[in-house]
Coordinates of C-alpha atoms in Angstrom, one line a residue:
M1 CA 111.8 96.3 103.6
G2 CA 108.1 98.1 102.4
Y3 CA 108.0 100.3 99.6
M4 CA 107.8 103.3 100.9
D5 CA 110.8 102.5 102.9
E6 CA 112.7 101.7 99.3
L7 CA 110.8 106.0 97.8
L8 CA 112.7 107.3 100.6
T9 CA 116.1 108.3 101.3
R10 CA 118.9 107.7 103.9
E11 CA 118.6 111.3 104.9
Y12 CA 114.9 110.7 106.1
F13 CA 116.2 107.9 107.9
D14 CA 119.0 109.5 109.4
L15 CA 116.5 112.7 110.5
V16 CA 114.5 110.1 111.9
Y17 CA 116.9 108.4 113.9
E18 CA 118.9 111.9 115.1
G19 CA 115.5 113.2 116.4
D20 CA 114.8 110.4 118.4
R21 CA 118.4 110.0 119.9
L22 CA 117.5 114.2 120.6
Y23 CA 114.7 113.4 122.3
E24 CA 115.3 110.8 124.5
E25 CA 118.5 113.4 125.8
G26 CA 116.0 116.0 126.5
S27 CA 117.7 118.0 124.0
L28 CA 113.6 118.7 123.1
V29 CA 113.4 121.5 120.4
E30 CA 116.6 120.3 118.4
A31 CA 114.6 116.5 118.7
K32 CA 111.4 119.3 117.5
N33 CA 113.5 120.4 114.6
R34 CA 114.3 116.7 113.2
F35 CA 110.8 115.4 112.9
E36 CA 110.2 118.9 111.1
Q37 CA 112.1 118.1 108.4
A38 CA 111.9 114.0 108.3
K39 CA 107.9 114.6 107.8
D40 CA 108.3 118.3 104.9
L41 CA 111.0 115.0 103.2
F42 CA 108.1 112.1 103.7
S43 CA 105.2 114.4 102.8
R44 CA 107.8 115.6 99.8
V45 CA 108.1 112.1 98.4
V46 CA 103.9 110.6 99.6
H47 CA 103.4 114.4 97.1
K48 CA 105.4 112.3 94.5
E49 CA 104.1 109.0 94.6
E50 CA 100.2 110.7 94.5
N51 CA 101.9 112.7 91.3
R52 CA 102.6 109.0 89.4
L53 CA 99.6 107.6 90.7
D54 CA 97.6 110.4 89.4
G55 CA 99.5 109.9 86.4
Y56 CA 98.6 105.9 86.1
L57 CA 94.5 107.0 86.8
G58 CA 94.7 109.6 83.9
K59 CA 96.4 107.4 81.3
I60 CA 93.9 104.8 82.6
T61 CA 91.0 106.9 82.2
R62 CA 91.9 108.3 78.7
A63 CA 92.1 105.1 77.3
L64 CA 88.4 103.6 78.8
I65 CA 86.9 107.4 77.0
E66 CA 88.4 106.0 74.3
L67 CA 87.5 103.0 74.3
N68 CA 83.8 103.3 75.1
I69 CA 83.4 106.7 72.5
A70 CA 85.4 103.6 69.2
E71 CA 82.8 100.8 70.9
G72 CA 80.1 103.7 70.7
D73 CA 80.4 104.6 67.1
R74 CA 80.9 101.2 66.4
L75 CA 76.9 100.1 67.2
K76 CA 76.3 103.4 66.5
A77 CA 77.3 102.3 62.5
D78 CA 75.5 98.8 63.1
K79 CA 72.1 100.2 63.7
E80 CA 72.4 99.7 67.8
L81 CA 71.6 103.0 68.8
E82 CA 70.4 102.1 72.5
A83 CA 74.1 99.8 73.1
A84 CA 76.3 103.2 71.7
R85 CA 73.9 105.3 73.6
E86 CA 74.8 103.6 77.3
R87 CA 78.3 103.9 75.5
F88 CA 78.6 106.9 75.0
A89 CA 76.9 107.7 78.2
V90 CA 80.0 105.8 79.9
A91 CA 82.5 108.0 77.8
L92 CA 80.5 110.9 79.5
S93 CA 80.7 110.5 82.7
L94 CA 85.0 109.7 82.4
C95 CA 85.1 112.9 80.7
T96 CA 85.5 116.2 82.2
D97 CA 87.2 118.5 79.1
E98 CA 84.0 120.5 78.6
A99 CA 84.4 120.3 75.0
E100 CA 84.9 117.0 74.8
R101 CA 82.1 116.0 76.5
D102 CA 80.2 118.8 74.3
E103 CA 81.6 116.2 71.1
I104 CA 80.4 113.0 73.3
L105 CA 77.0 114.9 73.6
I106 CA 76.4 115.6 69.6
K107 CA 77.3 112.3 69.0
M108 CA 74.3 111.3 71.4
E109 CA 72.7 113.2 69.1
Y110 CA 72.2 110.8 67.6
Q111 CA 70.3 108.3 69.7
A112 CA 65.8 108.1 69.2
P113 CA 64.8 109.3 72.3
L114 CA 62.5 108.3 72.1
Q115 CA 60.4 105.1 70.0
P116 CA 57.2 106.8 68.1
T117 CA 55.4 104.0 69.4
T118 CA 55.3 104.7 72.8
T119 CA 53.1 106.2 74.3
F120 CA 52.5 108.7 76.8
P121 CA 49.9 110.4 79.4
E122 CA 48.3 113.1 77.2
N123 CA 50.1 116.7 78.6
L124 CA 53.4 114.9 77.8
Q125 CA 52.1 113.5 73.6
K126 CA 51.2 117.1 73.3
L127 CA 54.4 118.0 74.0
F128 CA 55.6 115.9 72.0
N129 CA 53.1 117.5 69.6
D130 CA 55.1 121.7 70.2
L131 CA 58.2 119.7 68.9
D132 CA 56.8 118.7 66.3
R133 CA 56.3 121.8 65.4
N134 CA 59.4 123.8 66.8
A135 CA 62.1 120.7 67.1
E136 CA 65.6 123.5 68.2
S137 CA 63.1 125.9 71.1
P138 CA 65.3 125.8 73.7
E139 CA 61.6 126.7 75.8
T140 CA 59.6 123.9 74.1
L141 CA 62.9 120.8 75.0
Y142 CA 62.6 122.9 78.8
N143 CA 59.4 121.7 79.1
L144 CA 59.2 118.8 77.7
A145 CA 62.6 117.5 80.0
A146 CA 61.3 118.6 82.4
E147 CA 57.6 117.1 82.4
L148 CA 58.6 113.9 81.6
A149 CA 60.7 113.7 84.7
I150 CA 57.5 114.8 86.8
E151 CA 56.1 112.3 85.0
G152 CA 58.8 109.3 85.9
Y153 CA 60.2 109.0 82.8
P154 CA 64.4 110.5 84.1
M155 CA 66.3 108.3 80.9
E156 CA 64.0 109.8 78.3
A157 CA 64.9 113.2 80.2
I158 CA 67.7 113.1 80.7
R159 CA 68.2 113.1 77.0
Y160 CA 66.2 116.1 75.8
L161 CA 68.3 118.2 78.6
E162 CA 71.5 117.0 77.5
R163 CA 70.3 118.8 74.4
V164 CA 69.1 121.5 76.4
I165 CA 72.5 122.3 77.4
M166 CA 73.8 121.9 73.5
L167 CA 71.6 124.6 72.5
T168 CA 71.9 127.4 76.5
P169 CA 74.6 126.0 77.3
K170 CA 74.6 128.9 80.2
D171 CA 71.6 128.5 81.7
P172 CA 72.0 127.3 85.3
N173 CA 68.3 125.4 85.2
P174 CA 68.9 122.7 82.7
H175 CA 72.1 121.9 85.2
Y176 CA 70.0 121.3 88.1
L177 CA 67.3 119.7 86.5
L178 CA 69.8 116.7 84.8
G179 CA 71.1 116.7 87.9
N180 CA 68.0 115.7 90.1
A181 CA 67.4 113.1 86.8
L182 CA 70.4 111.8 86.9
Y183 CA 70.0 111.1 90.8
D184 CA 66.9 109.4 90.0
V185 CA 68.6 106.6 87.9
K186 CA 71.3 106.7 90.7
S187 CA 74.5 107.7 87.7
F188 CA 75.2 109.5 91.0
D189 CA 78.9 110.7 89.7
R190 CA 77.3 112.6 86.9
A191 CA 74.5 113.5 89.0
K192 CA 76.9 115.6 91.4
R193 CA 78.8 116.8 88.1
A194 CA 75.1 118.4 86.5
F195 CA 74.7 119.6 90.4
D196 CA 77.9 121.8 90.3
K197 CA 78.1 123.3 87.3
A198 CA 74.4 124.4 88.2
R199 CA 76.2 125.9 91.3
E200 CA 78.9 127.6 89.2
M201 CA 75.9 128.9 87.1
G202 CA 74.6 130.7 90.1
F203 CA 72.0 128.0 90.7
D204 CA 69.7 129.0 93.7
I205 CA 72.7 127.7 96.5
D206 CA 70.5 127.1 99.3
E207 CA 68.8 123.8 96.6
I208 CA 72.0 122.5 95.3
E209 CA 73.4 122.0 98.8
Y210 CA 69.9 120.2 99.9
R211 CA 70.4 118.3 96.3
L212 CA 73.9 117.4 96.8
G213 CA 72.9 116.8 100.6
K214 CA 70.6 114.5 99.4
L215 CA 72.9 112.4 97.2
S216 CA 75.2 111.7 99.6
R217 CA 73.3 110.7 102.2
K218 CA 72.2 107.7 99.4
Q219 CA 75.6 107.5 98.8
G220 CA 76.3 106.5 102.5
D221 CA 77.7 109.4 103.9
H222 CA 76.1 110.6 106.4
E223 CA 78.9 112.9 107.9
K224 CA 79.1 114.8 103.5
A225 CA 75.6 114.9 104.5
I226 CA 75.1 117.2 107.3
G227 CA 77.4 119.1 106.0
H228 CA 75.2 119.7 102.7
F229 CA 71.9 120.4 104.5
E230 CA 73.4 122.7 107.6
K231 CA 75.4 124.9 104.2
A232 CA 71.2 124.5 102.4
L233 CA 70.3 126.3 106.0
E234 CA 73.2 129.1 106.8
T235 CA 71.5 130.0 103.1
N236 CA 68.3 129.7 103.5
P237 CA 66.7 128.9 107.6
E238 CA 63.7 127.9 106.3
H239 CA 64.3 125.2 103.7
L240 CA 61.8 122.9 104.7
D241 CA 62.8 119.7 102.9
A242 CA 66.7 120.1 104.7
I243 CA 65.8 120.7 108.4
K244 CA 63.0 117.6 107.4
S245 CA 66.3 115.1 105.8
L246 CA 68.2 116.8 109.4
A247 CA 65.3 115.5 111.5
T248 CA 65.5 111.6 109.7
L249 CA 69.1 111.9 109.1
Y250 CA 69.6 111.9 112.8
D251 CA 67.0 110.0 113.9
S252 CA 68.3 107.3 112.0
D253 CA 71.9 107.5 113.0
E254 CA 70.3 107.0 117.0
K255 CA 70.6 110.9 117.8
P256 CA 67.2 111.2 119.0
N257 CA 68.0 115.1 120.6
H258 CA 69.9 116.5 117.7
A259 CA 66.3 113.9 116.0
I260 CA 64.0 116.4 117.8
D261 CA 65.7 120.0 117.5
Y262 CA 64.8 119.1 114.0
F263 CA 62.1 117.9 113.6
T264 CA 60.4 120.7 116.2
K265 CA 61.9 122.8 113.7
A266 CA 59.8 121.0 110.8
T267 CA 56.8 121.0 112.1
Q268 CA 57.0 124.8 113.9
L269 CA 57.4 126.1 109.9
D270 CA 54.5 122.2 108.7
P271 CA 52.4 121.9 112.0
E272 CA 49.8 119.9 109.7
D273 CA 53.2 117.0 109.0
A274 CA 51.4 114.3 111.2
G275 CA 54.4 111.9 110.0
S276 CA 56.5 114.3 111.1
L277 CA 54.3 115.2 114.3
L278 CA 54.2 111.0 115.1
R279 CA 57.9 110.9 114.9
L280 CA 59.0 114.0 117.2
G281 CA 57.0 112.1 119.8
E282 CA 57.9 109.2 119.7
L283 CA 61.7 111.0 119.7
H284 CA 60.2 112.4 122.7
E285 CA 59.6 109.2 124.2
V286 CA 62.7 108.0 124.3
V287 CA 63.8 110.6 125.8
G288 CA 61.4 109.9 128.4
N289 CA 59.8 113.0 128.2
M290 CA 56.1 112.0 128.1
E291 CA 54.2 115.1 128.6
K292 CA 56.2 116.4 125.3
A293 CA 54.9 113.6 123.3
Y294 CA 51.4 113.3 124.4
G295 CA 51.1 116.5 123.0
C296 CA 52.8 115.8 119.5
W297 CA 50.3 112.5 119.4
K298 CA 47.6 115.1 120.2
Q299 CA 48.3 117.4 117.7
A300 CA 48.9 114.8 114.9
V301 CA 45.6 112.9 115.4
A302 CA 44.2 117.2 115.5
V303 CA 45.8 117.9 112.2
D304 CA 44.4 114.8 110.2
P305 CA 41.4 113.0 112.3
D306 CA 41.3 110.1 109.2
G307 CA 44.7 109.7 108.5
E308 CA 47.0 106.8 108.8
M309 CA 49.8 108.8 111.4
A310 CA 46.6 109.7 113.3
G311 CA 45.3 106.0 113.6
Y312 CA 49.2 105.4 115.0
A313 CA 49.1 108.1 117.1
K314 CA 45.6 107.5 118.6
E315 CA 47.2 103.7 119.6
R316 CA 50.2 106.1 120.5
L317 CA 47.7 108.1 123.2
E318 CA 45.7 104.7 124.2
A319 CA 48.3 102.8 125.3
I320 CA 49.1 105.5 127.9
S321 CA 45.6 105.7 129.6
D322 CA 46.0 101.8 129.2
E323 CA 49.6 102.3 131.1
S324 CA 47.7 105.1 133.9

């Protein structure tokens, strides 16, 4: 007897047996009632078991949070700041209680975000100098974090954004930027929470849905990614990045007709994108529409005659010419 058999009561099996018998006898209405009763009973048993498993998961998650906080505290006391920060970051990724998250962030505040000997580009050095003069300014911290993210220092950006969020908890912008930085370091679960928080606070829905789509695609869930990109377009039908993302996603999934639709929209909004024109032409070739393929490649050459994509397009045009 299986585990679920042990959980189910005799009543469930009696209802199934009775329903099957009534069905064989042709008493369809009565049989339907018995199976519906059995299904309801089964759902209640499953729900009860799900609650039991949720309880176990909650206890384990709680224990992991406390373990990582305690280990982080120990490492911090031993001046192993980076190792401590990693432990606090694990605890933060597991924690959903806002008050406790704030406490963990405060613990993380003790970690020196950057070593004084680090050499940064001149624009960042200027922002660090501004921060020295006004260390508690949310605007200065945010500007520094944004520039760090642009210049390719996402971990450092995350540290300053966490501080900004503590100082301005109702501002959606640092949550959104934090989501982008967390995405860059492949901390996808935390990135999603940051994006969801930004959306709750009123950040542009189309941008949030686009970012969530990118995140879902990176995690390999193409169906969910498509849903997010489509939601972005419901709010903003001309969101070019979402359109191009749908085009490339359908292309990678080998759905050329769908990809053609979105590449066509992309080239209408951005007629000088030689790369999209080149690929649109190739997709038209795949479905056998050589006239449209030829037109796309000609346009790709026209908009960027000396570019790499134009070079590929010229090769395709020359191949067609040789064949004819």
